[in-house]
Tab-separated table of C-alpha atoms in Angstrom:
chain	number	residue	atom	x	y	z
A	15	MET	CA	69.834	74.265	112.530
A	16	ALA	CA	73.309	75.011	111.145
A	17	GLU	CA	75.668	72.107	111.630
A	18	PRO	CA	79.345	72.906	112.164
A	19	PRO	CA	81.808	71.421	109.632
A	20	SER	CA	82.976	68.615	111.859
A	21	GLY	CA	86.152	66.607	111.519
A	22	PRO	CA	88.975	66.557	108.987
A	23	PRO	CA	88.572	67.007	105.228
A	24	PRO	CA	88.061	63.841	103.171
A	25	ALA	CA	91.238	61.926	102.327
A	26	SER	CA	90.927	63.007	98.683
A	27	ALA	CA	91.392	66.656	99.721
A	28	SER	CA	95.149	66.192	100.083
A	29	SER	CA	95.528	64.570	96.660
A	30	GLU	CA	97.181	66.269	93.695
A	31	GLN	CA	94.004	65.920	91.663
A	32	SER	CA	92.015	67.863	94.244
A	33	ARG	CA	94.672	70.576	94.541
A	34	LEU	CA	95.107	71.091	90.782
A	35	LYS	CA	91.482	71.295	89.691
A	36	GLY	CA	90.815	74.734	88.259
A	37	HIS	CA	94.465	75.792	88.552
A	38	LEU	CA	96.816	77.041	85.883
A	39	GLY	CA	98.384	74.201	83.917
A	40	HIS	CA	95.391	71.947	84.561
A	41	LEU	CA	92.499	73.894	83.084
A	42	THR	CA	89.859	72.233	80.944
A	43	LYS	CA	89.294	73.514	77.417
A	44	GLN	CA	86.266	75.440	78.646
A	45	GLU	CA	88.304	77.010	81.465
A	46	GLU	CA	91.111	77.957	79.063
A	47	ALA	CA	88.538	79.618	76.800
A	48	ALA	CA	87.162	81.498	79.815
A	49	LEU	CA	90.674	82.769	80.632
A	50	ILE	CA	91.096	84.068	77.062
A	51	ASP	CA	87.716	85.817	77.212
A	52	PHE	CA	88.517	87.289	80.633
A	53	LYS	CA	91.836	88.686	79.386
A	54	LYS	CA	90.206	90.223	76.322
A	55	LEU	CA	87.407	91.774	78.365
A	56	SER	CA	89.893	93.204	80.872
A	57	ALA	CA	92.230	94.486	78.138
A	58	ASP	CA	89.347	96.157	76.276
A	59	GLN	CA	88.482	98.017	79.481
A	60	GLY	CA	92.089	99.090	80.067
A	61	LEU	CA	92.557	96.952	83.176
A	62	TYR	CA	94.941	94.370	81.726
A	63	ARG	CA	98.051	94.797	79.581
A	64	PRO	CA	99.086	91.687	77.624
A	65	GLU	CA	102.697	90.573	77.417
A	66	THR	CA	104.900	92.108	74.720
A	67	ASP	CA	108.462	91.505	73.557
A	68	THR	CA	109.682	94.136	76.008
A	69	GLN	CA	107.126	93.980	78.837
A	70	ARG	CA	105.601	91.409	81.097
A	71	PRO	CA	101.807	91.330	81.343
A	72	SER	CA	100.286	93.632	83.938
A	73	HIS	CA	98.858	90.591	85.774
A	74	ASP	CA	100.137	87.024	85.658
A	75	ASP	CA	97.841	84.209	84.560
A	76	GLY	CA	97.801	82.676	88.038
A	77	THR	CA	96.241	85.831	89.483
A	78	LEU	CA	93.600	86.004	86.759
A	79	VAL	CA	92.701	82.343	87.212
A	80	ARG	CA	92.051	82.989	90.917
A	81	TYR	CA	89.303	85.453	89.956
A	82	LEU	CA	87.860	82.944	87.525
A	83	ARG	CA	87.849	80.148	90.127
A	84	ALA	CA	86.088	82.440	92.566
A	85	ARG	CA	83.375	83.114	89.981
A	86	LYS	CA	83.021	79.577	88.613
A	87	PHE	CA	84.857	80.492	85.403
A	88	VAL	CA	82.217	82.945	84.215
A	89	PRO	CA	84.345	85.682	82.561
A	90	GLN	CA	81.818	88.488	83.075
A	91	ASP	CA	81.472	87.730	86.790
A	92	ALA	CA	85.233	87.445	87.244
A	93	PHE	CA	85.692	90.750	85.425
A	94	ALA	CA	83.188	92.508	87.713
A	95	GLN	CA	85.180	91.464	90.787
A	96	PHE	CA	88.498	92.205	89.089
A	97	LYS	CA	87.276	95.689	88.132
A	98	ASP	CA	86.167	96.397	91.710
A	99	THR	CA	89.536	95.246	93.038
A	100	GLU	CA	91.543	97.347	90.589
A	101	LYS	CA	89.534	100.420	91.628
A	102	TRP	CA	90.036	99.546	95.296
A	103	ARG	CA	93.784	99.154	94.751
A	104	LYS	CA	93.965	102.512	92.995
A	105	ASP	CA	91.854	104.282	95.631
A	106	ASN	CA	94.078	102.955	98.416
A	107	ASN	CA	97.328	103.310	96.433
A	108	LEU	CA	98.225	99.746	97.355
A	109	ASP	CA	101.565	99.560	95.568
A	110	ALA	CA	102.822	102.700	97.315
A	111	LEU	CA	101.374	101.567	100.644
A	112	TYR	CA	103.441	98.394	100.622
A	113	GLU	CA	106.544	100.301	99.542
A	114	LYS	CA	106.211	102.967	102.244
A	115	ILE	CA	104.520	101.346	105.245
A	116	GLU	CA	106.435	101.787	108.480
A	117	ILE	CA	108.151	98.473	109.143
A	118	GLN	CA	107.199	98.743	112.813
A	119	ASP	CA	103.532	99.178	111.815
A	120	TYR	CA	103.781	96.165	109.556
A	121	GLN	CA	105.324	93.996	112.248
A	122	GLU	CA	102.682	95.073	114.767
A	123	ALA	CA	99.978	94.006	112.291
A	124	ARG	CA	101.745	90.703	111.708
A	125	SER	CA	101.551	89.992	115.459
A	126	VAL	CA	97.722	89.993	115.492
A	127	TYR	CA	97.012	88.020	112.305
A	128	PRO	CA	98.004	84.579	110.967
A	129	GLN	CA	101.770	84.200	110.624
A	130	TRP	CA	103.687	82.149	108.101
A	131	THR	CA	105.563	79.353	109.820
A	132	GLY	CA	108.181	79.258	107.056
A	133	ARG	CA	106.930	75.795	106.091
A	134	ARG	CA	104.841	74.309	103.282
A	135	ASP	CA	102.573	71.324	103.011
A	136	ARG	CA	103.401	68.435	100.671
A	137	ARG	CA	101.750	70.250	97.773
A	138	GLY	CA	104.010	73.268	98.273
A	139	ILE	CA	101.324	75.495	99.851
A	140	PRO	CA	102.550	77.777	102.674
A	141	VAL	CA	101.299	76.995	106.179
A	142	TYR	CA	100.173	79.820	108.482
A	143	LEU	CA	99.480	79.657	112.222
A	144	TYR	CA	97.004	81.804	114.141
A	145	GLU	CA	97.023	81.485	117.923
A	146	VAL	CA	93.889	83.409	118.834
A	147	GLY	CA	94.413	82.905	122.572
A	148	LYS	CA	97.368	85.316	122.468
A	149	LEU	CA	95.106	88.165	121.356
A	150	ASP	CA	93.942	89.225	124.802
A	151	SER	CA	92.179	92.527	125.448
A	152	LYS	CA	95.393	94.257	126.546
A	153	LYS	CA	97.159	93.355	123.298
A	154	MET	CA	94.208	94.336	121.108
A	155	ILE	CA	93.707	97.682	122.892
A	156	ALA	CA	97.399	98.466	122.406
A	157	TYR	CA	97.138	97.516	118.727
A	158	SER	CA	94.031	99.665	118.269
A	159	GLN	CA	95.778	102.644	119.841
A	160	ALA	CA	98.830	102.112	117.642
A	161	THR	CA	96.767	101.988	114.446
A	162	SER	CA	94.991	105.216	115.403
A	163	LYS	CA	98.398	106.949	115.485
A	164	SER	CA	99.556	105.426	112.200
A	165	LYS	CA	100.924	107.777	109.553
A	166	ALA	CA	99.514	105.613	106.755
A	167	LYS	CA	96.678	107.478	105.030
A	168	GLY	CA	93.962	106.378	102.646
A	169	PRO	CA	90.189	106.136	102.223
A	170	SER	CA	90.206	102.983	104.359
A	171	PRO	CA	90.790	102.935	108.157
A	172	SER	CA	94.423	102.668	109.215
A	173	ARG	CA	93.848	99.221	110.748
A	174	MET	CA	92.704	98.022	107.317
A	175	LEU	CA	95.686	99.572	105.546
A	176	ARG	CA	97.974	97.466	107.711
A	177	LEU	CA	95.941	94.365	106.920
A	178	PHE	CA	96.182	95.164	103.197
A	179	ALA	CA	99.975	95.100	103.538
A	180	LEU	CA	99.895	91.611	105.051
A	181	TYR	CA	97.909	90.283	102.090
A	182	GLU	CA	100.344	91.984	99.738
A	183	ASN	CA	103.139	90.090	101.490
A	184	LEU	CA	101.300	86.805	100.902
A	185	THR	CA	100.871	87.422	97.171
A	186	ARG	CA	104.099	89.319	96.464
A	187	PHE	CA	106.578	87.503	98.688
A	188	VAL	CA	105.423	84.189	100.178
A	189	MET	CA	103.573	82.734	97.176
A	190	PRO	CA	106.272	83.597	94.590
A	191	LEU	CA	108.919	82.170	96.913
A	192	CYS	CA	107.011	78.909	97.363
A	193	SER	CA	106.337	78.738	93.610
A	194	ALA	CA	110.042	79.041	92.786
A	195	VAL	CA	111.353	76.224	94.997
A	196	PRO	CA	113.021	73.532	92.876
A	197	GLY	CA	111.637	70.020	93.102
A	198	ARG	CA	108.164	70.886	94.332
A	199	PRO	CA	105.203	68.941	92.930
A	200	ASN	CA	103.635	70.288	89.741
A	201	PRO	CA	105.998	73.204	89.071
A	202	GLU	CA	103.829	74.186	86.083
A	203	THR	CA	101.183	75.368	88.552
A	204	PRO	CA	101.992	78.464	90.644
A	205	VAL	CA	101.360	78.327	94.380
A	206	ASP	CA	98.441	80.695	94.876
A	207	GLN	CA	96.830	79.622	98.155
A	208	SER	CA	97.643	79.175	101.838
A	209	ASN	CA	96.701	76.753	104.589
A	210	ASN	CA	95.886	78.032	108.081
A	211	ILE	CA	96.010	76.356	111.479
A	212	VAL	CA	93.749	78.352	113.793
A	213	ASP	CA	94.247	77.551	117.472
A	214	ILE	CA	91.494	78.758	119.797
A	215	SER	CA	92.680	77.023	122.942
A	216	ARG	CA	92.356	79.231	126.040
A	217	VAL	CA	89.799	81.377	124.196
A	218	GLY	CA	86.604	82.127	126.097
A	219	LEU	CA	83.302	83.208	124.635
A	220	LYS	CA	83.791	86.867	125.624
A	221	GLN	CA	87.225	87.055	123.977
A	222	PHE	CA	85.948	85.278	120.869
A	223	TRP	CA	83.021	87.691	120.631
A	224	ASN	CA	85.257	90.747	121.099
A	225	LEU	CA	87.487	89.568	118.249
A	226	ARG	CA	84.659	89.035	115.762
A	227	SER	CA	85.160	92.296	113.825
A	228	HIS	CA	88.927	91.745	113.798
A	229	MET	CA	88.459	88.331	112.174
A	230	GLN	CA	85.695	89.570	109.896
A	231	ASP	CA	88.022	92.225	108.456
A	232	ALA	CA	90.475	89.596	107.229
A	233	SER	CA	87.803	87.264	105.864
A	234	GLN	CA	85.897	89.967	103.984
A	235	LEU	CA	89.062	91.485	102.538
A	236	ALA	CA	90.298	88.148	101.212
A	237	THR	CA	86.955	87.276	99.645
A	238	ALA	CA	86.530	90.663	97.968
A	239	HIS	CA	90.058	91.483	96.805
A	240	TYR	CA	92.312	88.427	97.243
A	241	PRO	CA	89.966	85.690	96.004
A	242	GLU	CA	90.904	82.031	96.217
A	243	THR	CA	94.046	82.625	98.273
A	244	LEU	CA	92.709	80.358	101.035
A	245	ASP	CA	92.953	76.607	100.632
A	246	ARG	CA	91.534	75.563	104.013
A	247	ILE	CA	91.464	76.406	107.719
A	248	PHE	CA	92.059	73.799	110.413
A	249	VAL	CA	90.518	74.923	113.713
A	250	SER	CA	91.905	73.147	116.762
A	251	SER	CA	91.342	73.072	120.527
A	252	LEU	CA	87.716	74.059	120.847
A	253	LEU	CA	87.348	72.581	124.322
A	254	HIS	CA	87.906	75.814	126.258
A	255	LEU	CA	85.502	77.766	124.074
A	256	LEU	CA	82.864	75.063	124.446
A	257	GLN	CA	83.266	75.105	128.230
A	258	SER	CA	82.775	78.866	128.123
A	259	LEU	CA	79.666	78.458	126.002
A	260	LEU	CA	78.304	75.870	128.421
A	261	TRP	CA	78.969	78.155	131.407
A	262	SER	CA	77.271	81.062	129.626
A	263	ALA	CA	74.197	78.984	128.838
A	264	THR	CA	73.968	77.751	132.439
A	265	SER	CA	74.256	81.319	133.726
A	266	MET	CA	71.453	82.452	131.436
A	267	VAL	CA	69.179	79.681	132.745
A	268	THR	CA	69.817	80.443	136.422
A	269	LYS	CA	69.382	84.188	135.935
A	270	THR	CA	66.081	84.443	134.030
A	271	ASN	CA	83.657	73.637	115.437
A	272	GLN	CA	79.782	67.692	114.826
A	273	ILE	CA	82.317	68.440	117.653
A	274	ILE	CA	83.321	65.766	120.122
A	275	GLY	CA	82.034	66.729	123.559
A	276	ALA	CA	80.132	69.743	122.238
A	277	PRO	CA	76.980	70.740	124.122
A	278	SER	CA	73.685	70.307	122.295
A	279	PHE	CA	73.319	74.037	121.679
A	280	PHE	CA	76.648	74.376	119.822
A	281	PRO	CA	75.064	74.052	116.346
A	282	THR	CA	72.982	77.118	117.210
A	283	VAL	CA	76.101	79.002	118.291
A	284	TRP	CA	77.863	77.918	115.106
A	285	GLY	CA	74.896	79.340	113.219
A	286	TRP	CA	75.604	82.865	114.401
A	287	ILE	CA	79.386	82.455	114.179
A	288	LYS	CA	78.940	81.510	110.503
A	289	LYS	CA	77.303	84.880	109.878
A	290	TRP	CA	80.598	86.571	110.704
A	291	PHE	CA	82.134	85.067	107.585
A	292	ASP	CA	81.152	84.595	103.964
A	293	PRO	CA	79.935	81.155	102.757
A	294	ILE	CA	83.120	80.505	100.761
A	295	THR	CA	85.270	80.906	103.872
A	296	THR	CA	83.022	78.807	106.123
A	297	SER	CA	83.039	75.989	103.555
A	298	LYS	CA	86.822	75.772	103.992
A	299	ILE	CA	86.776	75.588	107.800
A	300	PHE	CA	87.322	72.185	109.413
A	301	ILE	CA	86.854	71.921	113.166
A	302	LEU	CA	89.085	69.279	114.707
A	303	SER	CA	89.050	67.601	118.073
A	304	GLN	CA	92.349	67.404	119.897
A	305	GLU	CA	92.711	63.772	118.803
A	306	GLN	CA	92.144	64.660	115.148
A	307	VAL	CA	94.678	67.493	114.886
A	308	LYS	CA	97.929	65.537	114.406
A	309	PRO	CA	96.627	62.850	111.994
A	310	THR	CA	94.823	65.491	109.938
A	311	LEU	CA	97.890	67.705	109.641
A	312	LEU	CA	100.045	64.664	108.827
A	313	ALA	CA	97.794	63.946	105.855
A	314	PHE	CA	98.870	67.287	104.396
A	315	MET	CA	102.386	67.970	105.652
A	316	ASP	CA	105.521	66.304	106.979
A	317	ILE	CA	105.903	66.013	110.740
A	318	SER	CA	108.940	68.315	110.537
A	319	SER	CA	106.612	71.094	109.357
A	320	ILE	CA	103.985	70.657	112.087
A	321	PRO	CA	104.489	72.846	115.198
A	322	LYS	CA	105.385	70.887	118.333
A	323	LYS	CA	102.217	72.069	120.048
A	324	TYR	CA	100.195	69.944	117.598
A	325	GLY	CA	102.347	66.815	117.770
A	326	GLY	CA	105.001	67.773	115.230
A	327	GLU	CA	108.700	68.605	115.354
A	328	LEU	CA	108.702	72.282	114.353
A	329	ASP	CA	109.777	74.734	117.043
A	330	PHE	CA	107.411	77.570	116.122
A	331	GLU	CA	104.832	79.704	117.885
A	332	CYS	CA	103.203	82.948	116.833
A	333	GLY	CA	105.577	85.828	117.465
A	334	MET	CA	108.609	83.881	116.298
A	335	MET	CA	110.491	84.384	113.041
A	336	PRO	CA	109.422	81.947	110.282
A	337	SER	CA	111.541	78.801	110.272
A	338	LEU	CA	112.287	78.120	106.605
A	339	ASP	CA	112.201	74.486	105.535
A	340	PRO	CA	115.496	73.008	104.266
A	341	ASP	CA	114.499	73.123	100.574
A	342	LEU	CA	113.675	76.814	100.822
A	343	ARG	CA	116.768	77.674	102.774
A	344	LYS	CA	119.265	75.899	100.540
A	345	CYS	CA	118.229	77.831	97.437
A	346	LEU	CA	118.304	81.226	99.147
A	347	GLU	CA	121.460	83.277	99.463
A	348	MET	CA	121.240	85.956	102.135
A	349	LYS	CA	123.146	89.143	101.444
A	350	ASP	CA	123.824	89.439	105.159
A	351	PRO	CA	122.676	86.929	107.813
A	352	LYS	CA	121.790	89.877	110.047
A	353	LEU	CA	119.068	90.837	107.554
A	354	GLU	CA	117.203	87.527	107.747
A	355	GLU	CA	114.701	88.718	110.358
A	356	LEU	CA	113.873	91.788	108.280
A	357	PHE	CA	113.579	89.566	105.200
A	358	LEU	CA	111.063	87.257	106.889
A	359	THR	CA	109.077	89.578	109.167
A	360	GLY	CA	108.969	92.847	107.235
A	361	PRO	CA	107.420	93.924	103.917
A	362	THR	CA	109.391	92.161	101.165
A	363	ARG	CA	108.818	91.663	97.447
A	364	TRP	CA	110.627	89.982	94.567
A	365	VAL	CA	112.175	91.538	91.477
A	366	ASP	CA	114.085	89.972	88.591
A	367	SER	CA	117.761	90.798	88.230
A	368	ASP	CA	119.499	91.284	84.884
A	369	GLU	CA	121.017	87.825	85.416
A	370	GLY	CA	117.577	86.235	85.638
A	371	GLU	CA	117.677	85.687	89.374
A	372	MET	CA	114.894	86.439	91.845
A	373	VAL	CA	116.034	89.181	94.205
A	374	ALA	CA	114.183	89.888	97.450
A	375	LEU	CA	113.803	93.580	98.245
A	376	SER	CA	113.076	94.644	101.794
A	377	VAL	CA	110.849	97.716	101.471
A	378	GLY	CA	108.862	100.025	103.738
A	379	SER	CA	109.988	102.930	105.919
A	380	ILE	CA	112.009	103.292	109.096
A	381	ASP	CA	111.055	106.349	111.165
A	382	GLY	CA	109.565	107.962	108.083
A	383	ASN	CA	112.640	107.348	105.913
A	384	PRO	CA	112.082	105.179	102.804
A	385	HIS	CA	113.876	101.846	102.965
A	386	LYS	CA	114.736	99.605	100.040
A	387	GLU	CA	117.445	96.997	100.260
A	388	ALA	CA	118.277	93.773	98.435
A	389	VAL	CA	118.383	91.157	101.190
A	390	ALA	CA	118.406	87.775	99.423
A	391	THR	CA	118.746	86.048	96.083
A	392	MET	CA	117.060	82.925	94.792
A	393	SER	CA	118.855	81.645	91.735
A	394	SER	CA	117.435	78.141	91.219
A	395	LEU	CA	113.958	78.274	89.721
A	396	ALA	CA	111.447	75.418	89.625
């Protein structure tokens, strides 16, 4: 019988040593050799362009190391996944998709997937929140109808194209921003993962079941094409779902995340829930009781970065604009305060200015008209 991953991660999980293992700047000699072999293999196949005096490499080392971590530092295995991803990116014209996606489409997609709170844990990793209870049938039907009318075209369904754009935002906007903050721990190691708080309070069994394909899409996409971008998932407030499961089981009898208070059949239910996700994802899921949520989050982040709903001080719920932490905010210069919402909730990417500064470009389209505007500058690098 499949046991759910009960309780918080071990205390060592929040340590620097745990975070840095297998990451750039802290590779073993064998891992460094694997990175060299991976680069050579990719370059020989025309999928990687090394750095020159006039050009940056086609892919940064942090990205390549993610593929190696996902494949246990076996260069040939990492290359196979990298090759598949490069083909997938070309087939779906990912770079152009992110540049041209309707900003309204992007923001609609953002409303039904995990949202960046604007905060980071003590290791500098961005913290996302996913309030599943807000995804009721009315909202999901409206989203499905909107995606069916989307102008975005590609070999993948329109709902997936929108999801692709959200992952592009993680890797092209949020992670580089978090990596560049001065004073963060281990600045030699780029931030290349995210932490997620998944709240399933007020979620019944029927709603959870109806959302399975929606959640599977995100999990499968990350595993296949954005490997090792997930650090861990904290699942909170299972009580309502467990009550629903208990009611369902009782109904079945009358008619024919170790969890505190869970009915005896929950491990069986967890067994089929696990099949919705790949083993790598399920190994990073930690199911917390209500009493465990605050102390577990405090082991990873300051109380000022924990949403109030979970015992912290941060005024943030899904649907709100990210609330940047003070260290992020003080090294950002907004071109116009009125553009901050677009900067934080729309498709944005970073470019280097001639002065060596990081410039945030708001991209996408507005009513079919291409949009590109410099909205912020980050001048102090880590």
